[in-house]
Amino acid sequence: MLVLFYKYFDCVKIAIQNMDQKQTTRSPVISIRHQSNRTIWAIGGGKGGTGKTFVSANLAVYLSQRNKEITLIDADLGGANLHTFLGLRKSDIDIGDFLTKKVPTLKDVAIPTPYNKLRLVKGSDNLLFTANLNYFKKLKLIRHIKTFDSDVIIIDIGTGSTYNSVDFFLLSNPGILVINPEPTSIENAYYFLKSCIIRLLKLYIDHYKIQDLIKKVTKQLKDNSRSVYSFLSEIISQDKYYADLLYRALKKFRPSLIINKARHEKDFMLGESISNVVQKILVIDLNYLGAIPFSEKVHKSVTGLTPFILEHPESDVGEAISSIASQLISIDNTHHEDKKL
Amino acid sequence: MKIKNSDKKDHYQILNVNQSASQQDIDKAYEIAVFSFQKNSLAHYTLIDEDQRKKALKKVEEAYQVLSDPQKRREYDQNVLRKKSEVYHNSYFRNSTERLFIEDGDKGLAKLMRSLKEAFHSNKSQKKNDP
């Protein structure tokens, strides 16, 4: 009976907390995690030169050749060159025209490409303007991205761990990290993941009006010697309900990982190890999609302005890209089946 | 207050395998886990300090010692995991009520009270019927 009483007491506490939550207004950013029915893959990873744009372009071309409607968006707001990977040299219209209100919708700046079923939203030449996108423009951009009715929307989010990159990454399902088997690349990827985690936790904390925990969140995560598990256990000691809620929020965020330019056998094992370590230290599940081997041919295809996957579909790199694309499509199918249930 | 023992990871979770994993799966998982926490591995680069790395590796070794020995694994499954599952069932009650509230709002409270009442009565009648 005593146990029953305690359980009931817990329920009442939850009910009160729930009533409080109902009074809060839904923040616009947290709602972007919940409402998107579109399949959006945001490709990022912190460091420049890891091959994000190469992966974005080749996944897009590969899937468009397999009858999928693809929209490719160059959101590398500080240095766009996705069009070059597709062999397009110049365009009269780009994402900047939408952001500066020269055209009313993002669809107006989506241009056809030489590849059937693939549209491109070209990045802007006006670096100073687009790299410093303000909050409201970013929300507008996100809203318009979701209006594309393609099978898959692929966003190349470029380098760095800015709010822009992190928010595009959190919007997607899944976000895909492209890293190289090098310490600098891995270090930047961990910074990026930590930024995503902090951003996600803060969004939930703001949404549920538990800001008094914000200081603790930031303080705990800045210190490298403390894991997210330790952080959550601190929160558990204060409030189990919210600790559980934050834990579930982190578990819903399931980014994927690609190792690019793998040269040695241990590079091919690195992805699974990173995924293992991240799950233990940062709590989140990082889904390893596979490694793309290093190849000189990639460099040649970039200078030749032809998508690699069209020139060398049977190569090791081509097969790695097709395997990654198939896995992503299968994740997407599972995601939609889960939603139906 | 520290995190409860029941929230700590068991050997299967440490090696990242299911409880039904074959010996081959366990060996493979062990290989990856050791590779992850080796001193020169890039996988933990900047993420943990040397102490944490050593502790993690020690846990991996402990888990493998138990799970790679069929006899020890059987005993572990019977003793440790059974207790953990009992704790889980107790905590499940709280989680399921949370879901009721989150999904159904105020109606959830009525539903919960009904199920509490039913659970209480069924428990009472079961006790009566017990010889």
CSV table of C-alpha atoms in Angstrom, one decimal:
chain,number,residue,atom,x,y,z
A,1,MET,CA,0.0,0.0,0.0
A,2,LEU,CA,2.8,2.3,0.9
A,3,VAL,CA,4.5,1.6,-2.5
A,4,LEU,CA,1.2,2.4,-4.2
A,5,PHE,CA,1.0,5.7,-2.3
A,6,TYR,CA,4.4,6.7,-3.4
A,7,LYS,CA,3.6,5.7,-7.0
A,8,TYR,CA,0.5,7.8,-6.8
A,9,PHE,CA,2.4,10.7,-5.3
A,10,ASP,CA,4.8,10.5,-8.2
A,11,CYS,CA,1.9,10.6,-10.7
A,12,VAL,CA,0.3,13.6,-9.1
A,13,LYS,CA,3.7,15.4,-9.3
A,14,ILE,CA,3.9,14.5,-13.0
A,15,ALA,CA,0.3,15.7,-13.5
A,16,ILE,CA,1.1,19.1,-12.0
A,17,GLN,CA,4.3,19.4,-14.0
A,18,ASN,CA,2.3,18.5,-17.1
A,19,MET,CA,-0.3,21.2,-16.4
A,20,ASP,CA,2.6,23.7,-16.1
A,21,GLN,CA,3.9,22.5,-19.4
A,22,LYS,CA,0.6,23.0,-21.2
A,23,GLN,CA,0.7,26.7,-20.3
A,24,THR,CA,4.0,27.2,-22.0
A,25,THR,CA,4.0,28.3,-25.6
A,26,ARG,CA,5.6,26.0,-28.1
A,27,SER,CA,8.9,27.6,-29.2
A,28,PRO,CA,9.3,27.8,-33.0
A,29,VAL,CA,12.6,26.0,-33.0
A,30,ILE,CA,11.6,23.0,-30.9
A,31,SER,CA,8.6,22.5,-33.2
A,32,ILE,CA,10.9,22.0,-36.2
A,33,ARG,CA,12.1,18.7,-34.6
A,34,HIS,CA,8.6,17.4,-34.4
A,35,GLN,CA,6.6,18.4,-37.4
A,36,SER,CA,8.7,17.6,-40.4
A,37,ASN,CA,7.3,14.7,-42.5
A,38,ARG,CA,9.8,15.4,-45.2
A,39,THR,CA,12.9,13.3,-45.5
A,40,ILE,CA,15.8,15.7,-44.9
A,41,TRP,CA,19.4,14.7,-44.8
A,42,ALA,CA,21.7,17.4,-43.6
A,43,ILE,CA,25.4,16.7,-44.3
A,44,GLY,CA,27.9,18.3,-41.9
A,45,GLY,CA,30.8,17.5,-39.7
A,46,GLY,CA,32.5,20.6,-38.3
A,47,LYS,CA,35.8,20.6,-40.2
A,48,GLY,CA,36.3,21.8,-43.8
A,49,GLY,CA,37.6,19.6,-46.6
A,50,THR,CA,36.3,16.3,-45.2
A,51,GLY,CA,34.2,15.6,-48.3
A,52,LYS,CA,30.8,16.8,-47.2
A,53,THR,CA,30.0,18.4,-50.6
A,54,PHE,CA,31.4,15.4,-52.5
A,55,VAL,CA,29.1,13.0,-50.5
A,56,SER,CA,26.1,15.4,-50.9
A,57,ALA,CA,26.5,15.7,-54.6
A,58,ASN,CA,27.1,12.0,-55.2
A,59,LEU,CA,24.3,10.7,-53.0
A,60,ALA,CA,22.0,13.1,-54.8
A,61,VAL,CA,23.1,12.1,-58.3
A,62,TYR,CA,23.0,8.3,-57.3
A,63,LEU,CA,19.5,8.5,-56.0
A,64,SER,CA,18.2,10.7,-58.8
A,65,GLN,CA,19.4,8.0,-61.2
A,66,ARG,CA,17.3,5.5,-59.3
A,67,ASN,CA,14.1,7.4,-59.9
A,68,LYS,CA,14.0,9.4,-56.6
A,69,GLU,CA,13.0,13.1,-56.7
A,70,ILE,CA,15.9,14.9,-55.1
A,71,THR,CA,16.3,18.5,-54.0
A,72,LEU,CA,19.9,19.5,-53.2
A,73,ILE,CA,20.4,22.6,-51.2
A,74,ASP,CA,23.7,24.3,-50.8
A,75,ALA,CA,23.4,25.8,-47.3
A,76,ASP,CA,27.2,26.2,-46.9
A,77,LEU,CA,26.5,29.8,-46.3
A,78,GLY,CA,30.1,30.7,-46.0
A,79,GLY,CA,31.5,29.1,-49.1
A,80,ALA,CA,29.2,27.4,-51.5
A,81,ASN,CA,30.5,25.2,-54.3
A,82,LEU,CA,28.1,22.3,-54.6
A,83,HIS,CA,27.1,23.4,-58.1
A,84,THR,CA,30.7,22.8,-59.2
A,85,PHE,CA,30.5,19.2,-58.1
A,86,LEU,CA,27.5,18.8,-60.4
A,87,GLY,CA,29.3,20.4,-63.3
A,88,LEU,CA,27.3,23.6,-63.2
A,89,ARG,CA,29.5,26.7,-63.6
A,90,LYS,CA,27.2,29.6,-63.3
A,91,SER,CA,23.6,30.4,-62.4
A,92,ASP,CA,21.7,33.7,-62.5
A,93,ILE,CA,19.8,32.8,-59.4
A,94,ASP,CA,20.7,31.5,-56.0
A,95,ILE,CA,19.7,31.1,-52.3
A,96,GLY,CA,20.7,34.8,-51.7
A,97,ASP,CA,17.9,36.0,-54.0
A,98,PHE,CA,15.4,34.3,-51.7
A,99,LEU,CA,17.1,35.6,-48.6
A,100,THR,CA,17.1,39.1,-49.9
A,101,LYS,CA,13.4,38.8,-50.9
A,102,LYS,CA,14.1,39.2,-54.7
A,103,VAL,CA,11.9,36.1,-55.1
A,104,PRO,CA,9.1,35.1,-52.7
A,105,THR,CA,9.8,31.4,-52.3
A,106,LEU,CA,12.8,29.1,-52.1
A,107,LYS,CA,11.3,27.0,-54.8
A,108,ASP,CA,11.8,29.9,-57.1
A,109,VAL,CA,15.6,29.5,-56.8
A,110,ALA,CA,15.6,25.7,-57.4
A,111,ILE,CA,17.2,25.2,-60.7
A,112,PRO,CA,17.2,22.1,-62.9
A,113,THR,CA,20.4,20.1,-63.3
A,114,PRO,CA,21.7,17.9,-66.1
A,115,TYR,CA,20.5,15.0,-64.0
A,116,ASN,CA,17.0,13.8,-64.3
A,117,LYS,CA,14.8,14.4,-61.1
A,118,LEU,CA,17.6,16.4,-59.4
A,119,ARG,CA,17.0,20.1,-58.6
A,120,LEU,CA,19.6,22.3,-57.0
A,121,VAL,CA,19.3,25.4,-54.8
A,122,LYS,CA,22.6,27.0,-55.4
A,123,GLY,CA,24.6,28.6,-52.6
A,124,SER,CA,25.1,32.4,-52.6
A,125,ASP,CA,28.0,34.3,-54.0
A,126,ASN,CA,27.3,37.0,-51.4
A,127,LEU,CA,29.3,35.4,-48.6
A,128,LEU,CA,29.2,38.3,-46.1
A,129,PHE,CA,25.4,38.4,-46.2
A,130,THR,CA,24.5,34.8,-46.1
A,131,ALA,CA,27.2,33.6,-43.7
A,132,ASN,CA,25.6,35.8,-41.0
A,133,LEU,CA,22.1,34.7,-41.4
A,134,ASN,CA,19.8,36.1,-38.6
A,135,TYR,CA,17.5,34.0,-36.5
A,136,PHE,CA,14.2,34.9,-38.4
A,137,LYS,CA,15.8,34.5,-41.8
A,138,LYS,CA,17.0,31.1,-40.7
A,139,LEU,CA,13.5,30.1,-39.5
A,140,LYS,CA,12.0,31.3,-42.8
A,141,LEU,CA,14.6,29.3,-44.7
A,142,ILE,CA,13.8,26.2,-42.7
A,143,ARG,CA,10.1,26.7,-43.3
A,144,HIS,CA,10.6,26.9,-47.0
A,145,ILE,CA,13.0,23.9,-47.2
A,146,LYS,CA,10.1,21.8,-45.9
A,147,THR,CA,7.8,22.9,-48.7
A,148,PHE,CA,9.7,20.9,-51.3
A,149,ASP,CA,7.8,17.8,-52.2
A,150,SER,CA,10.9,15.7,-53.2
A,151,ASP,CA,11.5,12.2,-52.0
A,152,VAL,CA,14.7,13.4,-50.3
A,153,ILE,CA,16.0,16.9,-49.5
A,154,ILE,CA,19.7,16.9,-49.1
A,155,ILE,CA,21.3,19.9,-47.4
A,156,ASP,CA,25.0,20.6,-47.5
A,157,ILE,CA,25.5,22.6,-44.3
A,158,GLY,CA,29.1,23.3,-44.6
A,159,THR,CA,31.8,23.8,-42.0
A,160,GLY,CA,31.8,25.0,-38.4
A,161,SER,CA,29.6,24.5,-35.3
A,162,THR,CA,27.6,27.7,-35.7
A,163,TYR,CA,24.0,28.0,-34.7
A,164,ASN,CA,23.1,27.9,-38.4
A,165,SER,CA,24.9,24.6,-39.0
A,166,VAL,CA,23.6,23.0,-35.8
A,167,ASP,CA,20.0,24.0,-36.4
A,168,PHE,CA,20.0,22.6,-39.9
A,169,PHE,CA,21.6,19.4,-38.6
A,170,LEU,CA,18.9,19.1,-35.8
A,171,LEU,CA,16.2,19.7,-38.4
A,172,SER,CA,17.1,16.6,-40.4
A,173,ASN,CA,16.3,13.0,-40.1
A,174,PRO,CA,19.1,11.9,-40.0
A,175,GLY,CA,21.9,14.4,-39.9
A,176,ILE,CA,25.0,12.9,-41.4
A,177,LEU,CA,28.5,13.6,-40.2
A,178,VAL,CA,31.3,13.2,-42.8
A,179,ILE,CA,34.7,12.9,-41.2
A,180,ASN,CA,38.2,11.8,-42.1
A,181,PRO,CA,40.3,9.4,-40.1
A,182,GLU,CA,42.4,12.3,-38.7
A,183,PRO,CA,42.6,13.8,-35.2
A,184,THR,CA,41.6,17.3,-36.4
A,185,SER,CA,38.6,16.1,-38.2
A,186,ILE,CA,37.5,13.9,-35.2
A,187,GLU,CA,38.1,16.7,-32.7
A,188,ASN,CA,35.9,19.0,-34.8
A,189,ALA,CA,33.2,16.4,-35.2
A,190,TYR,CA,33.0,16.0,-31.4
A,191,TYR,CA,32.8,19.7,-31.0
A,192,PHE,CA,30.0,19.7,-33.5
A,193,LEU,CA,28.1,16.9,-31.8
A,194,LYS,CA,28.5,18.5,-28.4
A,195,SER,CA,27.2,21.8,-29.8
A,196,CYS,CA,24.2,19.8,-31.1
A,197,ILE,CA,23.6,18.2,-27.8
A,198,ILE,CA,23.9,21.5,-25.9
A,199,ARG,CA,21.5,23.2,-28.4
A,200,LEU,CA,19.0,20.3,-28.2
A,201,LEU,CA,19.1,20.2,-24.4
A,202,LYS,CA,18.7,24.0,-24.2
A,203,LEU,CA,15.7,23.9,-26.6
A,204,TYR,CA,14.0,21.4,-24.3
A,205,ILE,CA,14.9,23.3,-21.2
A,206,ASP,CA,13.5,26.5,-22.6
A,207,HIS,CA,10.4,24.8,-23.8
A,208,TYR,CA,9.7,23.2,-20.5
A,209,LYS,CA,10.8,26.4,-18.6
A,210,ILE,CA,13.4,24.8,-16.5
A,211,GLN,CA,16.0,27.4,-17.2
A,212,ASP,CA,17.5,27.1,-13.8
A,213,LEU,CA,19.2,24.0,-15.1
A,214,ILE,CA,20.8,25.8,-18.1
A,215,LYS,CA,23.7,27.0,-16.1
A,216,LYS,CA,24.3,23.4,-14.9
A,217,VAL,CA,24.0,22.1,-18.5
A,218,THR,CA,26.6,24.4,-19.9
A,219,LYS,CA,28.9,24.1,-16.9
A,220,GLN,CA,28.9,20.3,-17.0
A,221,LEU,CA,29.4,19.9,-20.7
A,222,LYS,CA,32.2,22.5,-21.0
A,223,ASP,CA,34.2,20.3,-18.7
A,224,ASN,CA,35.6,17.5,-20.8
A,225,SER,CA,36.1,15.2,-17.8
A,226,ARG,CA,32.3,14.9,-17.3
A,227,SER,CA,30.2,12.8,-19.6
A,228,VAL,CA,26.6,13.5,-20.6
A,229,TYR,CA,25.7,10.5,-18.4
A,230,SER,CA,27.2,12.3,-15.4
A,231,PHE,CA,25.3,15.4,-16.4
A,232,LEU,CA,22.0,13.4,-16.6
A,233,SER,CA,22.8,11.7,-13.3
A,234,GLU,CA,23.1,15.2,-11.7
A,235,ILE,CA,19.8,16.1,-13.2
A,236,ILE,CA,18.3,12.8,-11.9
A,237,SER,CA,19.3,13.8,-8.4
A,238,GLN,CA,17.3,17.0,-8.8
A,239,ASP,CA,14.4,15.9,-10.9
A,240,LYS,CA,13.9,12.4,-12.3
A,241,TYR,CA,11.0,13.5,-14.5
A,242,TYR,CA,13.0,16.1,-16.5
A,243,ALA,CA,16.1,13.8,-16.5
A,244,ASP,CA,14.0,11.2,-18.2
A,245,LEU,CA,12.6,13.7,-20.6
A,246,LEU,CA,16.0,15.0,-21.6
A,247,TYR,CA,17.4,11.5,-21.9
A,248,ARG,CA,14.6,10.6,-24.3
A,249,ALA,CA,15.2,13.8,-26.3
A,250,LEU,CA,18.8,12.8,-26.8
A,251,LYS,CA,17.9,9.3,-27.8
A,252,LYS,CA,15.6,10.6,-30.5
A,253,PHE,CA,18.4,12.5,-32.0
A,254,ARG,CA,20.1,9.8,-34.0
A,255,PRO,CA,22.8,11.2,-36.3
A,256,SER,CA,24.6,9.0,-38.8
A,257,LEU,CA,28.4,8.8,-39.6
A,258,ILE,CA,30.4,8.4,-42.7
A,259,ILE,CA,34.2,8.0,-42.6
A,260,ASN,CA,35.6,9.5,-45.9
A,261,LYS,CA,39.1,9.0,-47.3
A,262,ALA,CA,39.8,5.7,-45.5
A,263,ARG,CA,43.2,4.4,-46.4
A,264,HIS,CA,44.1,1.7,-43.9
A,265,GLU,CA,42.3,-1.2,-42.3
A,266,LYS,CA,42.0,0.5,-39.0
A,267,ASP,CA,40.3,3.5,-40.7
A,268,PHE,CA,37.5,1.2,-41.7
A,269,MET,CA,37.1,0.0,-38.1
A,270,LEU,CA,37.2,3.6,-36.8
A,271,GLY,CA,33.5,4.4,-37.6
A,272,GLU,CA,32.2,1.6,-35.3
A,273,SER,CA,34.6,2.6,-32.6
A,274,ILE,CA,33.5,6.2,-32.8
A,275,SER,CA,29.9,5.2,-32.6
A,276,ASN,CA,30.7,3.0,-29.6
A,277,VAL,CA,32.5,5.8,-27.7
A,278,VAL,CA,29.9,8.4,-28.5
A,279,GLN,CA,27.1,6.2,-27.3
A,280,LYS,CA,29.0,5.6,-24.0
A,281,ILE,CA,30.2,9.2,-23.4
A,282,LEU,CA,27.7,11.4,-25.1
A,283,VAL,CA,24.6,9.1,-24.7
A,284,ILE,CA,23.3,9.6,-28.3
A,285,ASP,CA,23.2,6.8,-30.8
A,286,LEU,CA,25.5,7.5,-33.7
A,287,ASN,CA,24.6,5.2,-36.6
A,288,TYR,CA,27.7,4.3,-38.6
A,289,LEU,CA,26.9,4.0,-42.3
A,290,GLY,CA,30.3,3.0,-43.6
A,291,ALA,CA,33.7,4.1,-44.9
A,292,ILE,CA,34.4,5.6,-48.4
A,293,PRO,CA,38.0,4.6,-49.4
A,294,PHE,CA,40.5,7.2,-50.4
A,295,SER,CA,41.0,7.4,-54.2
A,296,GLU,CA,43.0,9.6,-56.5
A,297,LYS,CA,40.1,9.3,-59.0
A,298,VAL,CA,37.9,11.4,-56.8
A,299,HIS,CA,40.3,14.4,-57.2
A,300,LYS,CA,40.2,13.8,-61.0
A,301,SER,CA,36.4,13.7,-61.1
A,302,VAL,CA,36.2,17.0,-59.1
A,303,THR,CA,38.6,18.8,-61.5
A,304,GLY,CA,36.8,17.2,-64.4
A,305,LEU,CA,33.5,18.7,-63.1
A,306,THR,CA,31.7,15.3,-63.4
A,307,PRO,CA,30.0,13.5,-60.5
A,308,PHE,CA,32.2,10.6,-59.5
A,309,ILE,CA,29.3,8.1,-59.1
A,310,LEU,CA,28.5,8.5,-62.8
A,311,GLU,CA,32.1,8.0,-64.0
A,312,HIS,CA,33.0,5.1,-61.7
A,313,PRO,CA,29.9,3.4,-60.3
A,314,GLU,CA,31.7,0.0,-60.0
A,315,SER,CA,34.7,1.4,-58.1
A,316,ASP,CA,35.2,0.9,-54.4
A,317,VAL,CA,34.2,4.5,-53.8
A,318,GLY,CA,31.1,4.1,-56.0
A,319,GLU,CA,30.1,0.9,-54.2
A,320,ALA,CA,30.5,2.6,-50.8
A,321,ILE,CA,28.3,5.5,-51.9
A,322,SER,CA,25.6,3.1,-53.2
A,323,SER,CA,25.7,1.1,-49.9
A,324,ILE,CA,25.4,4.3,-47.9
A,325,ALA,CA,22.5,5.5,-50.0
A,326,SER,CA,20.7,2.2,-49.6
A,327,GLN,CA,21.1,2.3,-45.8
A,328,LEU,CA,19.8,5.8,-45.7
A,329,ILE,CA,16.7,4.9,-47.8
A,330,SER,CA,16.1,2.0,-45.5
A,331,ILE,CA,16.3,4.2,-42.4
A,332,ASP,CA,13.8,6.5,-44.1
A,333,ASN,CA,11.4,3.6,-44.8
A,334,THR,CA,11.6,2.4,-41.2
A,335,HIS,CA,11.0,6.0,-40.0
A,336,HIS,CA,7.8,6.3,-42.1
A,337,GLU,CA,6.6,2.9,-41.1
A,338,ASP,CA,7.1,3.9,-37.4
A,339,LYS,CA,5.1,7.0,-38.0
A,340,LYS,CA,2.2,5.0,-39.5
A,341,LEU,CA,2.2,2.8,-36.4
B,1,MET,CA,22.8,11.8,-4.6
B,2,LYS,CA,24.4,9.4,-7.1
B,3,ILE,CA,22.7,7.7,-10.1
B,4,LYS,CA,21.1,4.5,-8.9
B,5,ASN,CA,22.8,1.2,-9.4
B,6,SER,CA,19.9,0.0,-11.6
B,7,ASP,CA,20.7,2.7,-14.1
B,8,LYS,CA,24.3,1.5,-14.5
B,9,LYS,CA,25.2,-0.4,-17.6
B,10,ASP,CA,25.3,-4.1,-17.6
B,11,HIS,CA,28.0,-6.2,-19.3
B,12,TYR,CA,25.9,-6.5,-22.5
B,13,GLN,CA,25.4,-2.8,-22.7
B,14,ILE,CA,29.1,-2.2,-22.1
B,15,LEU,CA,29.9,-4.4,-25.1
B,16,ASN,CA,26.9,-3.0,-27.0
B,17,VAL,CA,25.4,-6.4,-27.8
B,18,ASN,CA,22.0,-8.0,-27.2
B,19,GLN,CA,21.5,-10.5,-24.4
B,20,SER,CA,20.9,-13.1,-27.1
B,21,ALA,CA,24.2,-12.3,-28.8
B,22,SER,CA,26.2,-15.3,-30.1
B,23,GLN,CA,29.8,-15.9,-28.9
B,24,GLN,CA,31.0,-14.6,-32.3
B,25,ASP,CA,29.0,-11.4,-31.9
B,26,ILE,CA,30.5,-10.9,-28.4
B,27,ASP,CA,34.1,-11.5,-29.7
B,28,LYS,CA,33.5,-8.9,-32.5
B,29,ALA,CA,32.0,-6.4,-30.1
B,30,TYR,CA,34.9,-6.9,-27.7
B,31,GLU,CA,37.4,-6.3,-30.5
B,32,ILE,CA,35.7,-3.0,-31.4
B,33,ALA,CA,35.4,-1.9,-27.8
B,34,VAL,CA,39.1,-2.6,-27.1
B,35,PHE,CA,40.0,-0.8,-30.4
B,36,SER,CA,37.8,2.2,-29.2
B,37,PHE,CA,39.6,2.6,-25.9
B,38,GLN,CA,43.1,1.8,-26.8
B,39,LYS,CA,45.6,4.4,-25.8
B,40,ASN,CA,46.3,5.6,-29.4
B,41,SER,CA,42.8,5.2,-30.8
B,42,LEU,CA,41.4,8.2,-32.5
B,43,ALA,CA,37.9,7.2,-31.5
B,44,HIS,CA,38.2,8.8,-28.1
B,45,TYR,CA,40.4,11.7,-29.2
B,46,THR,CA,39.7,14.8,-27.0
B,47,LEU,CA,36.5,13.2,-25.7
B,48,ILE,CA,37.8,11.6,-22.5
B,49,ASP,CA,40.8,11.9,-20.3
B,50,GLU,CA,43.4,9.1,-19.6
B,51,ASP,CA,41.7,8.1,-16.3
B,52,GLN,CA,38.3,7.7,-18.0
B,53,ARG,CA,39.9,5.8,-20.9
B,54,LYS,CA,41.5,3.3,-18.5
B,55,LYS,CA,38.3,2.8,-16.5
B,56,ALA,CA,36.3,2.3,-19.7
B,57,LEU,CA,38.8,-0.3,-20.9
B,58,LYS,CA,38.7,-2.1,-17.6
B,59,LYS,CA,35.0,-2.3,-17.7
B,60,VAL,CA,35.2,-3.8,-21.2
B,61,GLU,CA,37.7,-6.4,-20.0
B,62,GLU,CA,35.5,-7.3,-17.0
B,63,ALA,CA,32.4,-7.6,-19.2
B,64,TYR,CA,34.3,-9.8,-21.7
B,65,GLN,CA,35.7,-12.1,-19.0
B,66,VAL,CA,32.1,-12.9,-17.9
B,67,LEU,CA,30.4,-13.0,-21.3
B,68,SER,CA,33.1,-15.1,-23.1
B,69,ASP,CA,32.8,-17.9,-20.5
B,70,PRO,CA,29.5,-19.8,-21.0
B,71,GLN,CA,29.3,-20.9,-17.4
B,72,LYS,CA,29.9,-17.3,-16.0
B,73,ARG,CA,27.6,-15.9,-18.6
B,74,ARG,CA,24.8,-18.2,-17.5
B,75,GLU,CA,25.2,-17.3,-13.8
B,76,TYR,CA,25.4,-13.6,-14.7
B,77,ASP,CA,22.2,-13.9,-16.7
B,78,GLN,CA,20.4,-15.7,-13.9
B,79,ASN,CA,21.5,-13.5,-11.0
B,80,VAL,CA,22.4,-10.0,-12.0
B,81,LEU,CA,20.1,-9.5,-15.0
B,82,ARG,CA,17.1,-11.0,-13.2
B,83,LYS,CA,17.4,-8.4,-10.4
B,84,LYS,CA,17.9,-5.7,-12.9
B,85,SER,CA,14.7,-6.7,-14.7
B,86,GLU,CA,12.7,-6.6,-11.5
B,87,VAL,CA,13.9,-3.0,-10.9
B,88,TYR,CA,13.0,-2.2,-14.4
B,89,HIS,CA,9.5,-3.4,-14.0
B,90,ASN,CA,9.0,-1.3,-10.9
B,91,SER,CA,10.3,1.8,-12.7
B,92,TYR,CA,8.3,1.0,-15.8
B,93,PHE,CA,5.1,2.0,-13.9
B,94,ARG,CA,6.3,5.5,-13.6
B,95,ASN,CA,7.4,5.8,-17.2
B,96,SER,CA,4.0,4.5,-18.5
B,97,THR,CA,2.2,7.0,-16.4
B,98,GLU,CA,4.3,9.7,-17.8
B,99,ARG,CA,3.3,8.6,-21.3
B,100,LEU,CA,-0.3,8.7,-20.3
B,101,PHE,CA,-0.1,12.3,-19.2
B,102,ILE,CA,2.0,13.5,-22.0
B,103,GLU,CA,-0.2,11.9,-24.7
B,104,ASP,CA,-3.6,12.3,-23.2
B,105,GLY,CA,-3.3,15.5,-21.1
B,106,ASP,CA,-6.0,15.7,-18.4
B,107,LYS,CA,-7.8,12.6,-19.6
B,108,GLY,CA,-4.7,10.7,-18.7
B,109,LEU,CA,-5.4,11.4,-15.0
B,110,ALA,CA,-8.8,9.7,-15.2
B,111,LYS,CA,-7.3,6.8,-17.1
B,112,LEU,CA,-4.6,6.4,-14.6
B,113,MET,CA,-6.9,6.5,-11.6
B,114,ARG,CA,-9.1,3.8,-13.3
B,115,SER,CA,-6.1,1.6,-13.9
B,116,LEU,CA,-4.8,2.2,-10.3
B,117,LYS,CA,-8.2,1.2,-9.0
B,118,GLU,CA,-8.4,-1.9,-11.2
B,119,ALA,CA,-4.8,-2.9,-10.2
B,120,PHE,CA,-5.6,-2.4,-6.5
B,121,HIS,CA,-8.8,-4.5,-6.7
B,122,SER,CA,-7.3,-7.3,-8.7
B,123,ASN,CA,-4.4,-7.5,-6.3
B,124,LYS,CA,-6.9,-7.6,-3.4
B,125,SER,CA,-9.0,-10.4,-5.0
B,126,GLN,CA,-5.9,-12.4,-5.9
B,127,LYS,CA,-4.8,-12.3,-2.2
B,128,LYS,CA,-8.3,-13.5,-1.1
B,129,ASN,CA,-8.1,-16.4,-3.5
B,130,ASP,CA,-4.6,-17.4,-2.5
B,131,PRO,CA,-4.8,-20.5,-0.2
